[in-house]
mmCIF file of C-alpha atoms and ligand atoms in Angstrom:
data_model
loop_
_atom_site.group_PDB
_atom_site.id
_atom_site.type_symbol
_atom_site.label_atom_id
_atom_site.label_comp_id
_atom_site.label_asym_id
_atom_site.label_seq_id
_atom_site.Cartn_x
_atom_site.Cartn_y
_atom_site.Cartn_z
ATOM 1 C CA UNK A 799 11.589 -20.100 -14.451
ATOM 2 C CA UNK A 800 11.896 -16.500 -15.107
ATOM 3 C CA UNK A 801 9.929 -14.531 -12.367
ATOM 4 C CA UNK A 802 9.436 -11.733 -14.826
ATOM 5 C CA UNK A 803 8.026 -13.801 -17.676
ATOM 6 C CA UNK A 804 4.271 -12.991 -17.337
ATOM 7 C CA UNK A 805 4.976 -9.331 -17.011
ATOM 8 C CA UNK A 806 7.391 -9.319 -20.000
ATOM 9 C CA UNK A 807 4.741 -11.202 -22.130
ATOM 10 C CA UNK A 808 2.093 -8.562 -21.227
ATOM 11 C CA UNK A 809 4.462 -5.703 -21.880
ATOM 12 C CA UNK A 810 5.580 -7.146 -25.182
ATOM 13 C CA UNK A 811 1.929 -7.146 -26.130
ATOM 14 C CA UNK A 812 1.804 -3.399 -25.456
ATOM 15 C CA UNK A 813 0.463 -3.390 -21.948
ATOM 16 C CA UNK A 814 1.840 -0.194 -20.532
ATOM 17 C CA UNK A 815 0.961 -1.163 -16.943
ATOM 18 C CA UNK A 816 3.003 -4.360 -17.195
ATOM 19 C CA UNK A 817 5.987 -2.443 -18.423
ATOM 20 C CA UNK A 818 5.481 0.179 -15.661
ATOM 21 C CA UNK A 819 5.577 -2.881 -13.133
ATOM 22 C CA UNK A 820 9.028 -3.908 -14.726
ATOM 23 C CA UNK A 821 10.344 -0.378 -14.436
ATOM 24 C CA UNK A 822 9.224 -0.358 -10.756
ATOM 25 C CA UNK A 823 10.776 -3.602 -10.122
ATOM 26 C CA UNK A 824 14.271 -2.828 -11.535
ATOM 27 C CA UNK A 825 14.632 0.978 -11.455
ATOM 28 C CA UNK A 826 16.654 0.865 -8.393
ATOM 29 C CA UNK A 827 18.999 -1.753 -9.787
ATOM 30 C CA UNK A 828 19.583 -0.136 -13.144
ATOM 31 C CA UNK A 829 19.858 3.344 -11.581
ATOM 32 C CA UNK A 830 22.530 2.097 -9.061
ATOM 33 C CA UNK A 831 24.373 0.282 -11.642
ATOM 34 C CA UNK A 832 24.689 3.399 -13.689
ATOM 35 C CA UNK A 833 25.538 5.450 -10.563
ATOM 36 C CA UNK A 834 28.273 3.003 -9.489
ATOM 37 C CA UNK A 835 29.701 2.812 -12.996
ATOM 38 C CA UNK A 836 29.587 6.621 -13.717
ATOM 39 C CA UNK A 837 29.813 8.190 -10.285
ATOM 40 C CA UNK A 838 27.284 10.729 -11.319
ATOM 41 C CA UNK A 839 23.647 11.102 -10.212
ATOM 42 C CA UNK A 840 22.393 13.056 -13.264
ATOM 43 C CA UNK A 841 24.308 10.949 -15.763
ATOM 44 C CA UNK A 842 22.984 7.874 -14.051
ATOM 45 C CA UNK A 843 19.334 9.067 -14.193
ATOM 46 C CA UNK A 844 19.655 9.760 -17.954
ATOM 47 C CA UNK A 845 21.291 6.521 -18.670
ATOM 48 C CA UNK A 846 18.896 4.421 -16.633
ATOM 49 C CA UNK A 847 16.097 6.157 -18.630
ATOM 50 C CA UNK A 848 17.762 5.335 -21.915
ATOM 51 C CA UNK A 849 18.186 1.744 -20.653
ATOM 52 C CA UNK A 850 14.419 1.285 -20.037
ATOM 53 C CA UNK A 851 13.473 3.051 -23.287
ATOM 54 C CA UNK A 852 15.790 0.646 -25.226
ATOM 55 C CA UNK A 853 14.407 -2.373 -23.340
ATOM 56 C CA UNK A 854 10.908 -1.310 -24.173
ATOM 57 C CA UNK A 855 11.734 -0.942 -27.810
ATOM 58 C CA UNK A 856 13.712 -4.241 -27.851
ATOM 59 C CA UNK A 857 10.931 -6.277 -26.182
ATOM 60 C CA UNK A 858 9.948 -7.632 -29.515
ATOM 61 C CA UNK A 859 13.373 -9.106 -30.112
ATOM 62 C CA UNK A 860 13.671 -10.586 -26.474
ATOM 63 C CA UNK A 861 13.256 -14.369 -27.021
ATOM 64 C CA UNK A 862 13.425 -15.346 -23.478
ATOM 65 C CA UNK A 863 16.599 -17.378 -24.053
ATOM 66 C CA UNK A 864 17.975 -15.815 -20.924
ATOM 67 C CA UNK A 865 16.092 -14.340 -17.966
ATOM 68 C CA UNK A 866 14.649 -10.927 -18.458
ATOM 69 C CA UNK A 867 16.790 -9.573 -15.669
ATOM 70 C CA UNK A 868 19.986 -10.852 -17.379
ATOM 71 C CA UNK A 869 18.895 -9.246 -20.650
ATOM 72 C CA UNK A 870 18.113 -6.108 -18.909
ATOM 73 C CA UNK A 871 21.627 -5.982 -17.300
ATOM 74 C CA UNK A 872 23.134 -6.672 -20.720
ATOM 75 C CA UNK A 873 21.230 -3.684 -22.360
ATOM 76 C CA UNK A 874 22.298 -1.470 -19.235
ATOM 77 C CA UNK A 875 25.895 -2.498 -19.427
ATOM 78 C CA UNK A 876 26.025 -1.806 -23.054
ATOM 79 C CA UNK A 877 24.427 1.649 -22.700
ATOM 80 C CA UNK A 878 26.625 2.605 -19.798
ATOM 81 C CA UNK A 879 29.697 1.262 -21.570
ATOM 82 C CA UNK A 880 29.115 3.514 -24.630
ATOM 83 C CA UNK A 881 28.560 6.431 -22.324
ATOM 84 C CA UNK A 882 31.943 5.716 -20.514
ATOM 85 C CA UNK A 883 33.748 5.275 -23.868
ATOM 86 C CA UNK A 884 32.739 8.830 -24.941
ATOM 87 C CA UNK A 885 35.568 11.354 -24.562
ATOM 88 C CA UNK A 886 35.305 12.912 -21.124
ATOM 89 C CA UNK A 887 35.359 16.380 -22.442
ATOM 90 C CA UNK A 888 32.194 15.611 -24.383
ATOM 91 C CA UNK A 889 30.580 14.292 -21.174
ATOM 92 C CA UNK A 890 31.759 17.387 -19.339
ATOM 93 C CA UNK A 891 30.162 19.563 -21.924
ATOM 94 C CA UNK A 892 26.899 17.583 -21.830
ATOM 95 C CA UNK A 893 26.929 18.008 -17.998
ATOM 96 C CA UNK A 894 27.651 21.720 -18.224
ATOM 97 C CA UNK A 895 24.731 22.095 -20.675
ATOM 98 C CA UNK A 896 22.417 20.272 -18.251
ATOM 99 C CA UNK A 897 23.739 22.644 -15.604
ATOM 100 C CA UNK A 898 23.673 20.005 -12.802
ATOM 101 C CA UNK A 899 25.749 20.647 -9.784
ATOM 102 C CA UNK A 900 28.273 18.109 -8.774
ATOM 103 C CA UNK A 901 26.515 15.780 -6.374
ATOM 104 C CA UNK A 902 29.653 15.377 -4.380
ATOM 105 C CA UNK A 903 29.498 19.079 -3.462
ATOM 106 C CA UNK A 904 25.779 19.324 -2.795
ATOM 107 C CA UNK A 905 25.299 16.846 -0.097
ATOM 108 C CA UNK A 906 23.079 18.360 2.630
ATOM 109 C CA UNK A 907 21.843 15.149 4.238
ATOM 110 C CA UNK A 908 21.909 14.862 8.090
ATOM 111 C CA UNK A 909 23.748 12.229 10.187
ATOM 112 C CA UNK A 910 23.337 8.638 9.194
ATOM 113 C CA UNK A 911 22.229 9.426 5.770
ATOM 114 C CA UNK A 912 25.117 11.859 5.190
ATOM 115 C CA UNK A 913 27.516 9.101 6.168
ATOM 116 C CA UNK A 914 25.927 6.615 3.674
ATOM 117 C CA UNK A 915 25.911 9.184 0.960
ATOM 118 C CA UNK A 916 29.594 9.998 1.591
ATOM 119 C CA UNK A 917 30.523 6.264 1.718
ATOM 120 C CA UNK A 918 28.692 5.716 -1.500
ATOM 121 C CA UNK A 919 30.383 8.625 -3.255
ATOM 122 C CA UNK A 920 33.749 7.413 -2.030
ATOM 123 C CA UNK A 921 33.179 4.038 -3.270
ATOM 124 C CA UNK A 922 31.818 5.040 -6.601
ATOM 125 C CA UNK A 923 34.779 7.445 -6.959
ATOM 126 C CA UNK A 924 37.131 4.653 -6.365
ATOM 127 C CA UNK A 925 35.255 2.413 -8.764
ATOM 128 C CA UNK A 926 35.355 5.102 -11.350
ATOM 129 C CA UNK A 927 39.284 4.836 -11.462
ATOM 130 C CA UNK A 928 39.207 1.120 -12.426
ATOM 131 C CA UNK A 929 39.492 0.090 -16.072
ATOM 132 C CA UNK A 930 36.001 -0.418 -17.470
ATOM 133 C CA UNK A 931 36.149 -4.196 -17.855
ATOM 134 C CA UNK A 932 37.250 -4.632 -14.168
ATOM 135 C CA UNK A 933 34.729 -2.043 -12.961
ATOM 136 C CA UNK A 934 31.904 -3.822 -14.667
ATOM 137 C CA UNK A 935 32.786 -7.121 -13.196
ATOM 138 C CA UNK A 936 33.288 -5.873 -9.688
ATOM 139 C CA UNK A 937 30.158 -3.627 -9.762
ATOM 140 C CA UNK A 938 27.926 -6.500 -11.094
ATOM 141 C CA UNK A 939 29.215 -8.791 -8.303
ATOM 142 C CA UNK A 940 29.705 -6.359 -5.224
ATOM 143 C CA UNK A 941 27.059 -3.654 -6.003
ATOM 144 C CA UNK A 942 24.466 -5.722 -7.862
ATOM 145 C CA UNK A 943 25.083 -9.005 -6.221
ATOM 146 C CA UNK A 944 24.877 -11.039 -9.450
ATOM 147 C CA UNK A 945 25.993 -14.669 -9.539
ATOM 148 C CA UNK A 946 29.257 -15.344 -11.511
ATOM 149 C CA UNK A 947 27.294 -17.251 -14.236
ATOM 150 C CA UNK A 948 24.883 -14.375 -14.719
ATOM 151 C CA UNK A 949 27.780 -11.945 -14.936
ATOM 152 C CA UNK A 950 29.295 -14.152 -17.632
ATOM 153 C CA UNK A 951 26.040 -14.007 -19.544
ATOM 154 C CA UNK A 952 25.564 -10.250 -19.073
ATOM 155 C CA UNK A 953 29.108 -9.500 -20.285
ATOM 156 C CA UNK A 954 29.319 -12.242 -22.783
ATOM 157 C CA UNK A 955 32.600 -13.582 -21.434
ATOM 158 C CA UNK A 956 33.684 -16.939 -20.077
ATOM 159 C CA UNK A 957 33.121 -17.555 -16.383
ATOM 160 C CA UNK A 958 36.872 -17.975 -15.910
ATOM 161 C CA UNK A 959 37.369 -14.423 -17.243
ATOM 162 C CA UNK A 960 34.639 -13.250 -14.886
ATOM 163 C CA UNK A 961 36.475 -14.609 -11.789
ATOM 164 C CA UNK A 962 39.771 -13.217 -12.968
ATOM 165 C CA UNK A 963 38.242 -9.725 -13.573
ATOM 166 C CA UNK A 964 36.660 -9.734 -10.149
ATOM 167 C CA UNK A 965 39.876 -10.805 -8.376
ATOM 168 C CA UNK A 966 42.056 -8.388 -10.315
ATOM 169 C CA UNK A 967 39.405 -5.626 -9.992
ATOM 170 C CA UNK A 968 39.248 -5.930 -6.201
ATOM 171 C CA UNK A 969 42.917 -6.027 -6.004
ATOM 172 C CA UNK A 970 43.335 -2.801 -7.861
ATOM 173 C CA UNK A 971 40.349 -1.391 -6.045
ATOM 174 C CA UNK A 972 41.819 -1.741 -2.548
ATOM 175 C CA UNK A 973 44.351 1.143 -2.583
ATOM 176 C CA UNK A 974 41.764 3.332 -4.369
ATOM 177 C CA UNK A 975 39.157 2.592 -1.761
ATOM 178 C CA UNK A 976 41.799 3.149 0.919
ATOM 179 C CA UNK A 977 42.450 6.654 -0.372
ATOM 180 C CA UNK A 978 38.789 7.400 -1.100
ATOM 181 C CA UNK A 979 37.417 6.184 2.207
ATOM 182 C CA UNK A 980 40.241 7.537 4.118
ATOM 183 C CA UNK A 981 41.445 4.193 5.547
ATOM 184 C CA UNK A 982 44.568 4.477 7.743
ATOM 185 C CA UNK B 313 51.951 -29.962 -0.753
ATOM 186 C CA UNK B 314 50.266 -27.227 -2.770
ATOM 187 C CA UNK B 315 48.572 -28.664 -5.865
ATOM 188 C CA UNK B 316 46.722 -25.519 -6.675
ATOM 189 C CA UNK B 317 47.851 -23.270 -9.571
ATOM 190 C CA UNK B 318 47.568 -19.546 -9.130
ATOM 191 C CA UNK B 319 44.779 -19.497 -11.755
ATOM 192 C CA UNK B 320 42.805 -21.986 -9.708
ATOM 193 C CA UNK B 321 43.614 -20.095 -6.400
ATOM 194 C CA UNK B 322 42.359 -16.880 -8.092
ATOM 195 C CA UNK B 323 38.786 -18.277 -8.403
ATOM 196 C CA UNK B 324 38.977 -19.507 -4.929
ATOM 197 C CA UNK B 325 40.066 -16.054 -3.593
ATOM 198 C CA UNK B 326 37.023 -14.536 -5.158
ATOM 199 C CA UNK B 327 34.592 -17.200 -3.832
ATOM 200 C CA UNK B 328 36.180 -17.000 -0.441
ATOM 201 C CA UNK B 329 35.446 -13.404 -0.231
ATOM 202 C CA UNK B 330 31.890 -13.927 -1.243
ATOM 203 C CA UNK B 331 31.507 -16.646 1.329
ATOM 204 C CA UNK B 332 31.210 -19.611 -0.965
ATOM 205 C CA UNK B 333 34.197 -21.794 0.001
ATOM 206 C CA UNK B 334 33.623 -25.195 1.581
ATOM 207 C CA UNK B 335 36.237 -26.298 4.175
ATOM 208 C CA UNK B 336 38.286 -28.421 1.731
ATOM 209 C CA UNK B 337 38.579 -25.591 -0.744
ATOM 210 C CA UNK B 338 39.558 -23.179 1.994
ATOM 211 C CA UNK B 339 42.251 -25.562 3.133
ATOM 212 C CA UNK B 340 43.582 -25.772 -0.329
ATOM 213 C CA UNK B 341 43.671 -22.114 -0.683
ATOM 214 C CA UNK B 342 45.388 -21.549 2.639
ATOM 215 C CA UNK B 343 48.067 -24.093 1.673
ATOM 216 C CA UNK B 344 48.678 -22.364 -1.605
ATOM 217 C CA UNK B 345 48.749 -18.814 -0.201
ATOM 218 C CA UNK B 346 51.271 -19.796 2.412
ATOM 219 C CA UNK B 347 53.735 -20.387 -0.277
ATOM 220 C CA UNK B 348 52.586 -17.775 -2.835
ATOM 221 C CA UNK B 349 53.101 -14.108 -2.122
ATOM 222 C CA UNK B 350 51.023 -12.901 -5.034
ATOM 223 C CA UNK B 351 48.016 -15.044 -4.061
ATOM 224 C CA UNK B 352 48.375 -13.979 -0.373
ATOM 225 C CA UNK B 353 48.115 -10.352 -1.465
ATOM 226 C CA UNK B 354 45.190 -10.999 -3.858
ATOM 227 C CA UNK B 355 43.312 -12.736 -1.035
ATOM 228 C CA UNK B 356 43.867 -9.991 1.458
ATOM 229 C CA UNK B 357 42.782 -7.397 -1.141
ATOM 230 C CA UNK B 358 39.547 -9.450 -1.973
ATOM 231 C CA UNK B 359 38.524 -9.811 1.568
ATOM 232 C CA UNK B 360 39.123 -6.141 2.390
ATOM 233 C CA UNK B 361 37.349 -4.857 -0.625
ATOM 234 C CA UNK B 362 34.315 -7.116 -0.052
ATOM 235 C CA UNK B 363 34.011 -5.860 3.314
ATOM 236 C CA UNK B 364 34.210 -2.188 2.173
ATOM 237 C CA UNK B 365 31.788 -2.659 -0.683
ATOM 238 C CA UNK B 366 29.214 -3.904 1.805
ATOM 239 C CA UNK B 367 29.153 -0.326 3.109
ATOM 240 C CA UNK B 368 27.693 0.951 -0.130
ATOM 241 C CA UNK B 369 23.912 1.502 0.177
ATOM 242 C CA UNK B 370 21.752 1.980 -2.737
ATOM 243 C CA UNK B 371 21.209 5.453 -4.102
ATOM 244 C CA UNK B 372 17.578 6.580 -4.309
ATOM 245 C CA UNK B 373 16.119 6.873 -7.735
ATOM 246 C CA UNK B 374 15.478 10.538 -8.532
ATOM 247 C CA UNK B 375 11.719 11.395 -8.030
ATOM 248 C CA UNK B 376 9.539 11.244 -11.140
ATOM 249 C CA UNK B 377 11.946 8.805 -12.789
ATOM 250 C CA UNK B 378 9.391 6.082 -13.737
ATOM 251 C CA UNK B 379 6.763 8.595 -15.039
ATOM 252 C CA UNK B 380 9.479 10.060 -17.212
ATOM 253 C CA UNK B 381 10.363 6.569 -18.607
ATOM 254 C CA UNK B 382 6.707 5.836 -19.259
ATOM 255 C CA UNK B 383 6.117 9.176 -21.004
ATOM 256 C CA UNK B 384 9.087 8.299 -23.287
ATOM 257 C CA UNK B 385 7.483 5.009 -24.391
ATOM 258 C CA UNK B 386 3.718 5.823 -24.284
ATOM 259 C CA UNK B 387 2.210 5.309 -27.741
ATOM 260 C CA UNK B 388 -0.232 8.146 -26.769
ATOM 261 C CA UNK B 389 0.498 11.083 -24.573
ATOM 262 C CA UNK B 390 -0.074 9.827 -21.129
ATOM 263 C CA UNK B 391 -3.447 10.907 -19.997
ATOM 264 C CA UNK B 392 -5.546 9.643 -17.224
ATOM 265 C CA UNK B 393 -8.840 10.540 -18.754
ATOM 266 C CA UNK B 394 -8.127 7.944 -21.501
ATOM 267 C CA UNK B 395 -8.283 5.269 -18.881
ATOM 268 C CA UNK B 396 -11.316 6.621 -17.191
ATOM 269 C CA UNK B 397 -13.376 6.384 -20.324
ATOM 270 C CA UNK B 398 -15.108 3.028 -21.039
ATOM 271 C CA UNK B 399 -14.105 2.927 -24.583
ATOM 272 C CA UNK B 400 -16.031 -0.237 -25.554
ATOM 273 C CA UNK B 401 -19.392 1.171 -24.468
ATOM 274 C CA UNK B 402 -18.497 4.555 -25.824
ATOM 275 C CA UNK B 403 -17.772 3.264 -29.413
ATOM 276 C CA UNK B 404 -20.866 1.099 -29.431
ATOM 277 C CA UNK B 405 -22.881 4.097 -28.605
ATOM 278 C CA UNK B 406 -21.100 6.163 -31.149
ATOM 279 C CA UNK B 407 -21.613 3.768 -34.048
ATOM 280 C CA UNK B 408 -25.219 4.634 -34.831
ATOM 281 C CA UNK B 409 -24.309 8.257 -34.462
ATOM 282 C CA UNK B 410 -21.408 7.849 -36.845
ATOM 283 C CA UNK B 411 -23.841 6.009 -39.215
ATOM 284 C CA UNK B 412 -26.347 8.872 -38.919
ATOM 285 C CA UNK B 413 -23.719 11.505 -39.808
ATOM 286 C CA UNK B 414 -22.808 9.410 -42.902
ATOM 287 C CA UNK B 415 -26.338 9.279 -43.895
ATOM 288 C CA UNK B 416 -26.732 13.002 -43.386
ATOM 289 C CA UNK B 417 -23.777 13.859 -45.583
ATOM 290 C CA UNK B 418 -25.037 11.198 -48.216
ATOM 291 C CA UNK B 419 -28.769 12.364 -48.074
ATOM 292 C CA UNK B 420 -27.908 16.050 -47.948
ATOM 293 C CA UNK B 421 -25.584 15.629 -50.836
ATOM 294 C CA UNK B 422 -28.279 13.982 -53.064
ATOM 295 C CA UNK B 423 -31.275 16.120 -51.904
ATOM 296 C CA UNK B 424 -29.220 19.247 -52.233
ATOM 297 C CA UNK B 425 -28.254 18.529 -55.884
ATOM 298 C CA UNK B 426 -31.795 17.483 -56.607
ATOM 299 C CA UNK B 427 -33.387 20.684 -55.174
ATOM 300 C CA UNK B 428 -30.659 22.734 -56.862
ATOM 301 C CA UNK B 429 -31.783 21.265 -60.198
ATOM 302 C CA UNK B 430 -35.526 21.759 -59.429
ATOM 303 C CA UNK B 431 -35.686 25.116 -57.623
ATOM 304 C CA UNK B 432 -32.379 26.699 -58.586
ATOM 305 C CA UNK B 433 -31.413 26.875 -54.914
ATOM 306 C CA UNK B 434 -31.628 25.268 -51.402
ATOM 307 C CA UNK B 435 -34.704 26.211 -49.249
ATOM 308 C CA UNK B 436 -33.750 26.979 -45.725
ATOM 309 C CA UNK B 437 -36.023 24.259 -44.297
ATOM 310 C CA UNK B 438 -34.598 21.453 -46.239
ATOM 311 C CA UNK B 439 -31.346 20.781 -44.378
ATOM 312 C CA UNK B 440 -33.025 20.532 -40.967
ATOM 313 C CA UNK B 441 -35.673 18.144 -42.399
ATOM 314 C CA UNK B 442 -32.938 15.977 -43.727
ATOM 315 C CA UNK B 443 -31.192 15.905 -40.317
ATOM 316 C CA UNK B 444 -34.456 14.790 -38.457
ATOM 317 C CA UNK B 445 -35.084 12.175 -41.138
ATOM 318 C CA UNK B 446 -31.666 10.658 -40.579
ATOM 319 C CA UNK B 447 -31.902 10.743 -36.826
ATOM 320 C CA UNK B 448 -35.371 9.016 -37.045
ATOM 321 C CA UNK B 449 -33.950 6.423 -39.447
ATOM 322 C CA UNK B 450 -31.105 5.554 -37.112
ATOM 323 C CA UNK B 451 -33.105 5.508 -34.036
ATOM 324 C CA UNK B 452 -35.981 3.439 -35.503
ATOM 325 C CA UNK B 453 -33.977 0.855 -37.565
ATOM 326 C CA UNK B 454 -31.177 -0.261 -35.359
ATOM 327 C CA UNK B 455 -29.582 -2.137 -38.234
ATOM 328 C CA UNK B 456 -29.731 0.369 -40.911
ATOM 329 C CA UNK B 457 -27.670 -0.557 -44.024
ATOM 330 C CA UNK B 458 -24.930 1.791 -42.911
ATOM 331 C CA UNK B 459 -24.510 0.533 -39.366
ATOM 332 C CA UNK B 460 -24.794 -3.158 -40.285
ATOM 333 C CA UNK B 461 -22.126 -2.661 -42.925
ATOM 334 C CA UNK B 462 -19.947 -1.022 -40.197
ATOM 335 C CA UNK B 463 -20.710 -3.774 -37.863
ATOM 336 C CA UNK B 464 -19.673 -6.470 -40.320
ATOM 337 C CA UNK B 465 -16.537 -4.859 -41.466
ATOM 338 C CA UNK B 466 -15.299 -3.182 -38.399
ATOM 339 C CA UNK B 467 -15.754 -4.619 -34.989
ATOM 340 C CA UNK B 468 -15.902 -2.126 -32.240
ATOM 341 C CA UNK B 469 -12.588 -3.496 -30.949
ATOM 342 C CA UNK B 470 -10.917 -2.672 -34.121
ATOM 343 C CA UNK B 471 -12.558 0.689 -34.326
ATOM 344 C CA UNK B 472 -11.372 1.350 -30.812
ATOM 345 C CA UNK B 473 -7.836 0.183 -31.678
ATOM 346 C CA UNK B 474 -7.809 2.418 -34.715
ATOM 347 C CA UNK B 475 -8.976 5.408 -32.638
ATOM 348 C CA UNK B 476 -6.360 4.743 -29.938
ATOM 349 C CA UNK B 477 -3.706 3.929 -32.473
ATOM 350 C CA UNK B 478 -3.112 0.556 -30.887
ATOM 351 C CA UNK B 479 -3.378 -2.980 -32.127
ATOM 352 C CA UNK B 480 -6.478 -5.104 -30.982
ATOM 353 C CA UNK B 481 -4.099 -7.353 -28.904
ATOM 354 C CA UNK B 482 -2.984 -4.219 -27.018
ATOM 355 C CA UNK B 483 -6.364 -3.232 -25.843
ATOM 356 C CA UNK B 484 -7.212 -6.883 -24.730
ATOM 357 C CA UNK B 485 -3.898 -6.984 -22.909
ATOM 358 C CA UNK B 486 -4.655 -3.798 -20.973
ATOM 359 C CA UNK B 487 -8.063 -5.114 -20.223
ATOM 360 C CA UNK B 488 -6.630 -8.316 -18.684
ATOM 361 C CA UNK B 489 -4.078 -6.413 -16.725
ATOM 362 C CA UNK B 490 -6.724 -4.710 -14.544
HETATM 363 ZN ZN1 ZN C 820 49.535 -18.075 -6.345
#
């Protein structure tokens, strides 16, 4: 039973409050998925917004064959994948136009928070060096905590491929994380 | 002794790092890894990366994120006063007024053309007389032809929906949500 079903039904009938509840429920997840996959706060915010707008417009076509959350992740990974596939020069230009500072250089958080932000940046930077398919699989598992079966549904690949991508992704990630986190 | 293939071991490596292996599976994986250099490396990497990824805490969503999303999908510019108004009561109250205005337009039109024909011009008192007539009419006869026609053809819900640019089901859904 999909825990979001009632809200989705309401939102589908145009109830803005129900949709607001869905956004409230999933904004941290979608934003962090985008943050981990792009390594950039401002890109992540824009992509996450894009995801929710697409979800809202697509509610009419959502038939409930999968859980809402699974469908949401599918929309999100598609939106983020297209962004990643764009030439990086284009992304750089968009970023310059938006004039956002590099979040890695503007950290001014004290103590514990600073350590966490630094770790997150280091991890996302390492993830960013993985091939997209491996990055997606590892992020959905290790950042988002999705079950293998749900990852298979989200990425529309067999479960064996999911296991293989996670295993290989983690293997490739190890030296990248070591460099990024300053492991000895 | 190892019956596992590297493919099978690969899935076990992932599930081991995620903490899902039962003892029998673990024993099988260990036996395979002892004799397989590649799977040994894969296993060490998966365990290490899993531990490191646990250090990642969620980034905070930028402030104002949800309102920005909702502004993008709002059928109407988001405004709190819209929600404060009791639209159902308001439209019911407005129906006779709207009917009265229709009557004014109608009566003023016919009497205007009549007096134009008779006197060669409008006398200044006529329009205000017409307005008070129309007001009296709508106040005294609650179901004047104009209002009852409106009531038959357009329910207040539909009128409301038209005014808000939403479907009837939408407004009902919003009502249930509160
Ligand atoms: Zn092997």
